[in-house]
Short mmCIF file of C-alpha atoms and ligand atoms in Angstrom, two decimals:
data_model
loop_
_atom_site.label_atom_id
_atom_site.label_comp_id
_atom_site.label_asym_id
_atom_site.label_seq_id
_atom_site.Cartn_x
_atom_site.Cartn_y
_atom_site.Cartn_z
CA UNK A 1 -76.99 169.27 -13.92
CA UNK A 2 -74.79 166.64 -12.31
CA UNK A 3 -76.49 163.86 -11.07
CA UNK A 4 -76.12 162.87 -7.22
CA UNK A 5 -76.12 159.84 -5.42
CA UNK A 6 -78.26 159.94 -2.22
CA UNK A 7 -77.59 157.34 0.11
CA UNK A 8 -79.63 156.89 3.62
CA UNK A 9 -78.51 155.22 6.50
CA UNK A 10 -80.89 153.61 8.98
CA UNK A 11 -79.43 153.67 12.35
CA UNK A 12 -80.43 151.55 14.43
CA UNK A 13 -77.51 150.88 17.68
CA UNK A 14 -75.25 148.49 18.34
CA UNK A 15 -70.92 149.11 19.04
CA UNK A 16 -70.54 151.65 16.29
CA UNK A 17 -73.05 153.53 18.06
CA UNK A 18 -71.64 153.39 21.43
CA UNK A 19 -69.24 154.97 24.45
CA UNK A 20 -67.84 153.83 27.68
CA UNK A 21 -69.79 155.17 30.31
CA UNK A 22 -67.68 156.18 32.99
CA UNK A 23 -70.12 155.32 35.82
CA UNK A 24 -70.33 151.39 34.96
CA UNK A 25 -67.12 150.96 33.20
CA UNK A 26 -68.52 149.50 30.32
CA UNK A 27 -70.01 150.10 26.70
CA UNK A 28 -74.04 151.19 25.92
CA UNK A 29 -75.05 153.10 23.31
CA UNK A 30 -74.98 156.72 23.45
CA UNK A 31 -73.81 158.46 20.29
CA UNK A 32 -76.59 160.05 17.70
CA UNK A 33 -76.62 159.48 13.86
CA UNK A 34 -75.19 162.96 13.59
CA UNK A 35 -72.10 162.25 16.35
CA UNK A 36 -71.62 158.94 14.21
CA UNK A 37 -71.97 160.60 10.63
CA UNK A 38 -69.47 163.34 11.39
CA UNK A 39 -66.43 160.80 12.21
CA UNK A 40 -67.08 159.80 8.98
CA UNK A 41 -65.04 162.70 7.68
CA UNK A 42 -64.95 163.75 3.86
CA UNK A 43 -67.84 161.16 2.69
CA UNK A 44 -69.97 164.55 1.25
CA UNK A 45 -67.78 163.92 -1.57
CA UNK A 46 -69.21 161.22 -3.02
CA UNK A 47 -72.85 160.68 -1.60
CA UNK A 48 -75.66 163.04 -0.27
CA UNK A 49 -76.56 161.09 2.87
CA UNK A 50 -80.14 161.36 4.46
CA UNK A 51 -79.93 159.95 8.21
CA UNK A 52 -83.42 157.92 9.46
CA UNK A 53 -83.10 157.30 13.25
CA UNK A 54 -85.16 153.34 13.78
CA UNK A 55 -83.92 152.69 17.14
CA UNK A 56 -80.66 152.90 19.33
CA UNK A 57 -80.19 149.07 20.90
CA UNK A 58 -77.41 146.72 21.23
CA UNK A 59 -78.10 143.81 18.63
CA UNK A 60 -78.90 141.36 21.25
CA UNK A 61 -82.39 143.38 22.01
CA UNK A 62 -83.52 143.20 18.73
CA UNK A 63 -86.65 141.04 17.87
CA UNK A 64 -87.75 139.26 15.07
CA UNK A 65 -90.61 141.57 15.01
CA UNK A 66 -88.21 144.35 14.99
CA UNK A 67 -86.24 143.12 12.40
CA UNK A 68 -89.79 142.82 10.03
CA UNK A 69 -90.58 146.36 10.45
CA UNK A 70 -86.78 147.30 9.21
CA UNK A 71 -87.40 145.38 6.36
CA UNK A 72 -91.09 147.26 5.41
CA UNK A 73 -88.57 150.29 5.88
CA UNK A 74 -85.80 149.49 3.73
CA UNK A 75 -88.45 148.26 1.25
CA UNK A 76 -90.17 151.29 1.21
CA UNK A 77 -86.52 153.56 1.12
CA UNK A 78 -84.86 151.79 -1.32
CA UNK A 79 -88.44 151.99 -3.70
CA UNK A 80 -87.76 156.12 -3.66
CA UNK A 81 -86.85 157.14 -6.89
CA UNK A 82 -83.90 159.91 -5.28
CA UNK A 83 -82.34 157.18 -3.04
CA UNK A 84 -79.38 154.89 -4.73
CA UNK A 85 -78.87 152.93 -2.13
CA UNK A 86 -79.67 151.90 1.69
CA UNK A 87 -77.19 151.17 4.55
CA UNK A 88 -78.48 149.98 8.19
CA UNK A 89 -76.17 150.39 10.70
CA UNK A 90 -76.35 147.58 13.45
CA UNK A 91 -75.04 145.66 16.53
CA UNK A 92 -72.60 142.67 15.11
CA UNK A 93 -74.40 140.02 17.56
CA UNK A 94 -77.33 139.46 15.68
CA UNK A 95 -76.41 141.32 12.59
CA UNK A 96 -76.11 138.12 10.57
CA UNK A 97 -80.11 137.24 11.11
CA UNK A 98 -81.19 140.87 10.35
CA UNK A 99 -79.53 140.89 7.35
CA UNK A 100 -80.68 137.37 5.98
CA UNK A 101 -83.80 138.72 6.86
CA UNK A 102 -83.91 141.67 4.67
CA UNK A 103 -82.27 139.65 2.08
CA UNK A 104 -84.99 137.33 1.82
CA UNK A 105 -88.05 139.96 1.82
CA UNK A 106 -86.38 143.03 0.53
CA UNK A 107 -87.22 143.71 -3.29
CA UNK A 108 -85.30 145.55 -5.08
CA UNK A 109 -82.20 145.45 -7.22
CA UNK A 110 -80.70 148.19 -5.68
CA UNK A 111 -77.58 147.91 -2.89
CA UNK A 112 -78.81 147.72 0.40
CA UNK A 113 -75.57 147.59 3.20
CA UNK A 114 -75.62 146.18 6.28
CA UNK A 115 -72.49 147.63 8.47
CA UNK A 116 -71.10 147.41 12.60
CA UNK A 117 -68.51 147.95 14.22
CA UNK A 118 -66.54 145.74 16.52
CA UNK A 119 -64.74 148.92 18.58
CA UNK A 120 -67.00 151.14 20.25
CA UNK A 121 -65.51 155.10 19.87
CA UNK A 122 -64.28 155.50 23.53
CA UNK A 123 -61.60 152.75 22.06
CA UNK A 124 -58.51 152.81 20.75
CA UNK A 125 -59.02 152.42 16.90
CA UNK A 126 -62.83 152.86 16.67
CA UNK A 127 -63.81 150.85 13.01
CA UNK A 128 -67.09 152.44 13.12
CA UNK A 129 -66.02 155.34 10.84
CA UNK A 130 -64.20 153.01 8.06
CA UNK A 131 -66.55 150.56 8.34
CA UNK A 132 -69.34 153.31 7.47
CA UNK A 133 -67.39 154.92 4.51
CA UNK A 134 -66.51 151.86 2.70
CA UNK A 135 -70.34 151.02 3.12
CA UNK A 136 -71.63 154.02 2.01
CA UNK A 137 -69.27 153.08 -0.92
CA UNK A 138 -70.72 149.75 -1.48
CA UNK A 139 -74.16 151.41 -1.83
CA UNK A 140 -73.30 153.69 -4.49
CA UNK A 141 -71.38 150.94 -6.58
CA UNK A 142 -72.89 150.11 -9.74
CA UNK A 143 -71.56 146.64 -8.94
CA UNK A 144 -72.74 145.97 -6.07
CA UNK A 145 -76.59 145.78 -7.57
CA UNK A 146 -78.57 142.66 -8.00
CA UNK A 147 -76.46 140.87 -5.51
CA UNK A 148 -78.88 141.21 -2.71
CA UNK A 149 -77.97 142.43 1.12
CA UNK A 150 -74.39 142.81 1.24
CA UNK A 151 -72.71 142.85 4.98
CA UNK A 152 -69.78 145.53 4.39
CA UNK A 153 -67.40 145.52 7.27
CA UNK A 154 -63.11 145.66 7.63
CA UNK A 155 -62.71 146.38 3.85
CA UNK A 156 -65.25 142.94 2.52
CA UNK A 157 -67.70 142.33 1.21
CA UNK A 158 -69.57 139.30 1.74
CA UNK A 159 -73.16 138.69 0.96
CA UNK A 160 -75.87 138.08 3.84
CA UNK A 161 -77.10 134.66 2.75
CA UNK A 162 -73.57 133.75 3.26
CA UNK A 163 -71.85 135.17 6.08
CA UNK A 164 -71.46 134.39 10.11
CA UNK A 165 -69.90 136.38 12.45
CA UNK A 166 -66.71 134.25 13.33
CA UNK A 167 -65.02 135.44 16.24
CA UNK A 168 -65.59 137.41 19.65
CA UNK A 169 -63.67 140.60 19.31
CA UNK A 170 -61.77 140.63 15.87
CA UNK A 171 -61.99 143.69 13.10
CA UNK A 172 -62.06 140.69 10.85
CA UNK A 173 -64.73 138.76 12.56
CA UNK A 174 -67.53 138.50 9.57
CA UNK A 175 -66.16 135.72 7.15
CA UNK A 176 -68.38 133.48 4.60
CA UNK A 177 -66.63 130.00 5.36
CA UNK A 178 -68.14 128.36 2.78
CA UNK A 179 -67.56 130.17 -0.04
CA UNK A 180 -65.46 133.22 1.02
CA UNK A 181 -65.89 136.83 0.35
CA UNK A 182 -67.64 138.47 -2.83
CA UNK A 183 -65.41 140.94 -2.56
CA UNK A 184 -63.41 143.90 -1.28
CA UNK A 185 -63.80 148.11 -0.54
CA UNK A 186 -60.56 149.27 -1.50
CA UNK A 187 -60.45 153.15 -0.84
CA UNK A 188 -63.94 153.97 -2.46
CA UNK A 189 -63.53 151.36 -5.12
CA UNK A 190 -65.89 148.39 -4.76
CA UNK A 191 -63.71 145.27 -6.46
CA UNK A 192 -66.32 142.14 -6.80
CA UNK A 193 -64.48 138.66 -7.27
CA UNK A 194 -67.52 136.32 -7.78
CA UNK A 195 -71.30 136.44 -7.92
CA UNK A 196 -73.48 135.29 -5.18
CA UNK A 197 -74.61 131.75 -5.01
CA UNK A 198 -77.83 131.83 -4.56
CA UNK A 199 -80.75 134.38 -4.27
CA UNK A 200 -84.11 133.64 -2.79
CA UNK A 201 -87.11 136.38 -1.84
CA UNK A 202 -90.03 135.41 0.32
CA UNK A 203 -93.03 137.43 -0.16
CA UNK A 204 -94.46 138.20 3.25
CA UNK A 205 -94.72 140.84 5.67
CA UNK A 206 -95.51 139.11 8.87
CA UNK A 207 -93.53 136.44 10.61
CA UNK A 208 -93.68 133.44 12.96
CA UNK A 209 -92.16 134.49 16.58
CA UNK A 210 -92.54 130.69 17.65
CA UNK A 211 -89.53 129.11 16.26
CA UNK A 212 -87.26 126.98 18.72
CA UNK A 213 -83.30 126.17 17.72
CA UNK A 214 -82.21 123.41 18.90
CA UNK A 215 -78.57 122.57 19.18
CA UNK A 216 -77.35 118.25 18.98
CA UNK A 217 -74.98 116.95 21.38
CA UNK A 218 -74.40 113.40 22.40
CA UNK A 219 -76.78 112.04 24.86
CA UNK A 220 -79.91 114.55 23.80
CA UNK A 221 -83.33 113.32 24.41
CA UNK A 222 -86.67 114.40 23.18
CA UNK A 223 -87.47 116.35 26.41
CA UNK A 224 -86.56 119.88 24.64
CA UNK A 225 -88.34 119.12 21.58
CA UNK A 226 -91.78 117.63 23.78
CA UNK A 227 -91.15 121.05 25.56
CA UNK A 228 -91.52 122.89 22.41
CA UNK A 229 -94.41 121.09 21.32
CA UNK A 230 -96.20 121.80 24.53
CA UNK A 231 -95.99 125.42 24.95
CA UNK A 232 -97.39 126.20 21.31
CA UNK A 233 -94.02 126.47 19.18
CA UNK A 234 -95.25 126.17 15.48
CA UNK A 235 -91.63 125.14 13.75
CA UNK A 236 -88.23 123.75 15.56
CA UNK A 237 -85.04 124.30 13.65
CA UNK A 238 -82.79 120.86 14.56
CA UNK A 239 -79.06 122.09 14.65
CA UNK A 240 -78.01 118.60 14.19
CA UNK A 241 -74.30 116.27 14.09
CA UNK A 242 -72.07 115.85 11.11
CA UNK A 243 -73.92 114.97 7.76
CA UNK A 244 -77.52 115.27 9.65
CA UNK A 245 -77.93 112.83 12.27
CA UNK A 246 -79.19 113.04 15.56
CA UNK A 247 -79.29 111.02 18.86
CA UNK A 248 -81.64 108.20 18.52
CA UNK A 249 -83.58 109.67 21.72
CA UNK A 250 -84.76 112.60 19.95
CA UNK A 251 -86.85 111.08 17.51
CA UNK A 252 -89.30 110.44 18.98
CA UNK A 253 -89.78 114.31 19.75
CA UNK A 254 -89.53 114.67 16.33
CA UNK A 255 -91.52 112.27 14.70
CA UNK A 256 -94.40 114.07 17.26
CA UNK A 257 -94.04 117.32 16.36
CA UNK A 258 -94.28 116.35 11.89
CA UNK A 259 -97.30 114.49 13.34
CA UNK A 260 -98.77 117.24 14.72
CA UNK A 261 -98.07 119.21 11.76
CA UNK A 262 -94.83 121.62 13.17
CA UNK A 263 -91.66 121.92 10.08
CA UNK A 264 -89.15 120.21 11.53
CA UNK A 265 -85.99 121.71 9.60
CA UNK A 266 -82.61 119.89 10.07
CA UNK A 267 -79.15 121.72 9.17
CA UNK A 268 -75.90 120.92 10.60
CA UNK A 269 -73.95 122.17 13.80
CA UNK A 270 -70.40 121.93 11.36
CA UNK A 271 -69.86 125.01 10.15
CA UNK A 272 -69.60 124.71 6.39
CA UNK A 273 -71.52 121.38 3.88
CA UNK A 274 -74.72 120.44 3.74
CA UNK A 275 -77.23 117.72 5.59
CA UNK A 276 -77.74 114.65 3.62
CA UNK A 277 -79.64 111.04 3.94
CA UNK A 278 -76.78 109.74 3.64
CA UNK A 279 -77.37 107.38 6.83
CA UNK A 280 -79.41 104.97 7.94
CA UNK A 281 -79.24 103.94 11.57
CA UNK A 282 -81.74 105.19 13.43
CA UNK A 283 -81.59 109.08 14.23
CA UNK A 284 -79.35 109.22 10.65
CA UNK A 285 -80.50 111.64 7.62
CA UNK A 286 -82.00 108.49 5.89
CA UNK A 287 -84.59 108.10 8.98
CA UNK A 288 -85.21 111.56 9.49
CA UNK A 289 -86.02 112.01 5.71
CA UNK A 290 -88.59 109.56 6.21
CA UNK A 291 -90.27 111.01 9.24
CA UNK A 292 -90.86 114.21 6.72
CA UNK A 293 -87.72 116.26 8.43
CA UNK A 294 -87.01 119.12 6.22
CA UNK A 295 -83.42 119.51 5.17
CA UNK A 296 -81.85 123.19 5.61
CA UNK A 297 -78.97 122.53 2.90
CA UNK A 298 -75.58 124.38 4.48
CA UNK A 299 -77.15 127.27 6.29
CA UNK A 300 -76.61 127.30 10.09
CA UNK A 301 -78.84 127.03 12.59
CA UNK A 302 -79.95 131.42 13.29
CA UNK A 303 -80.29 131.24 9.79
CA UNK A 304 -82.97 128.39 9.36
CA UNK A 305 -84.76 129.24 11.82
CA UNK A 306 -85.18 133.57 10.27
CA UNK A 307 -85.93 131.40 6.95
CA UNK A 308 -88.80 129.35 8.73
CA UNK A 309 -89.78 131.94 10.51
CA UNK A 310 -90.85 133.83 7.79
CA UNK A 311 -91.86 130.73 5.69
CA UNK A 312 -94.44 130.38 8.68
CA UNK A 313 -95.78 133.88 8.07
CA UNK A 314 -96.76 133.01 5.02
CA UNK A 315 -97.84 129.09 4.85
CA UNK A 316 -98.46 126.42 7.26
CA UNK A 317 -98.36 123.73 4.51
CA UNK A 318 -95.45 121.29 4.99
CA UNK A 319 -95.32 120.46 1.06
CA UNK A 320 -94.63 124.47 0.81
CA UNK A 321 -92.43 124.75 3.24
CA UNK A 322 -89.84 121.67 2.18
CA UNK A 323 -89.92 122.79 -1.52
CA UNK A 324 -88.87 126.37 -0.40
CA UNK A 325 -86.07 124.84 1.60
CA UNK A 326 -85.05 122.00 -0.22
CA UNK A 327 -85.49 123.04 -4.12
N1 LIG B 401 -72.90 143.55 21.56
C1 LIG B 401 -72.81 144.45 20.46
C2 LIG B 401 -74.12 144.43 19.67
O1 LIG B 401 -74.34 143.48 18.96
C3 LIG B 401 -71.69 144.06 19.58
C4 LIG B 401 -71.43 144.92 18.40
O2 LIG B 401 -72.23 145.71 17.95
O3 LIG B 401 -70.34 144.75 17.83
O4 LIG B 401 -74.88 145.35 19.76
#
């Protein structure tokens, strides 16, 4: 008896999912799993596919919450004995955060793909079709285990701890600045370049909801951060300048909220290197590491703030919370 691979694919919205609609001019979703699934012509050959409808939304209405109950989902799909692999079809807005997510609490060694599409298919040159075959690829690759969530999308592969969606409208939008991609799909051949960086899992199944981002610019005071602190926010992600310093007005807010016991986690608005106390003026890295500010390494700011949001489902415990992000 030849042996199968089964493959299912969580839908859950975004472009590759929708049409023009001719009374408003403009794109929502509106195509099913099946009206998706049979664009993606002659992929019977290589996988079975089973199709599990979560929800049809653009990417900007998905929740954190939302995003939680995918992950008990995939968890629970990819831990079936018949399945080889999982892809989870999604808007390309917030896809970045959804897939950290599940590459954080997902468990298993098995490939689980996230994929989008940046043309919707009343467009010329719809990518939701190739984007969907080279991911249903990816899942079936022997190679493409262990290396945790993998975003699959215009032929790369680039893993989710790593990757940011890069520009507005282009095929070639999701790019892993740091580091570059893992990775390419080249017909149905999965080619890996390099190994992932790093892999971490947090074990929880609830998260934090209250978890502000706030972005640094010249001038900032601690008015946003008080703010936060006042209507019940229990962690504040700092997006903050260069190296990981901040205007000398905001710490105050700062050094209130580690008083009153809320993770303060500082990364930097740059887009690639790390925060370091490497200053010491007031408002440098020095200063802040002093006040207890929690250092996010080189991830940006969306992706702190999914980390401490589930760090916070778990532990309140400051001590916990640095070593997670800092060791
Ligand atoms: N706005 C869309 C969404 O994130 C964009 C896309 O899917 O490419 O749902």
């Amino acid at each position: 008896m030849s042996y199968r691979n089964k493959v299912a694919i969580i839908f859950t919205g975004g472009t590759i999912s929708m049409k023009i609609d001719p009374r408003i001019h403009a794109a929502i979703p509106a195509l099913t799993s099946e009206e998706i699934m049979a664009m993606v012509t002659n992929i019977e050959k290589f996988a079975d596919i089973e199709i599990i409808n979560f929800t049809n939304v653009p990417s900007p209405h998905i929740t954190p919450d939302m995003m939680m109950d995918l992950s008990l989902l995939v968890n629970k799909t990819i831990n079936r004995d018949d399945i080889t692999g999982v892809v989870v079809t999604h808007g390309t807005d917030t896809l970045e955060e959804t897939a950290y997510l599940l590459d954080l609490t997902v468990d298993s060694i098995k490939p689980v793909i996230i994929v989008g599409a940046m043309r919707n298919s009343s467009e010329l040159g719809y990518d939701g079709s190739s984007n969907l075959s080279a991911a249903i690829c990816t899942a079936i690759s022997k190679n493409a285990r262990s290396k945790g969530v993998l975003v699959v999308m215009n032929n790369e592969v680039n893993a989710a701890s790593e990757v940011t969606k890069t520009n507005t409208l282009s095929l070639d939008t999701f790019k892993s600045p740091e580091f570059g991609p893992l990775g390419i799909v080249d017909n149905d051949e999965v080619i890996f370049y390099r190994d992932i960086v790093t892999k971490q899992h947090i074990d929880t199944q609830r998260l934090e909801n209250k978890v502000a981002l706030i972005k640094c610019a010249p001038g900032m005071e601690s008015d946003i951060i008080n703010f936060y602190i006042d209507n019940g926010y229990k962690g504040i992600v700092i997006e903050a300048l260069g190296r990981g310093n901040i205007p000398p007005e905001m710490v105050q807010g700062i050094q209130r909220a580690i008083n009153d016991n809320i993770p303060v986690v500082m990364v930097s608005r740059c887009p690639t290197g790390r925060v370091l106390d490497t200053y010491g003026y007031d408002g440098g890295g020095k200063h802040l590491r002093e006040l207890g500010v929690i250092f996010g390494k080189n991830l940006p700011g969306q992706k702190a703030r999914i980390k401490l949001m589930l760090i916070l489902g778990m532990t309140k415990d400051l001590e916990i919370i640095k070593k997670i992000f800092e060791d």
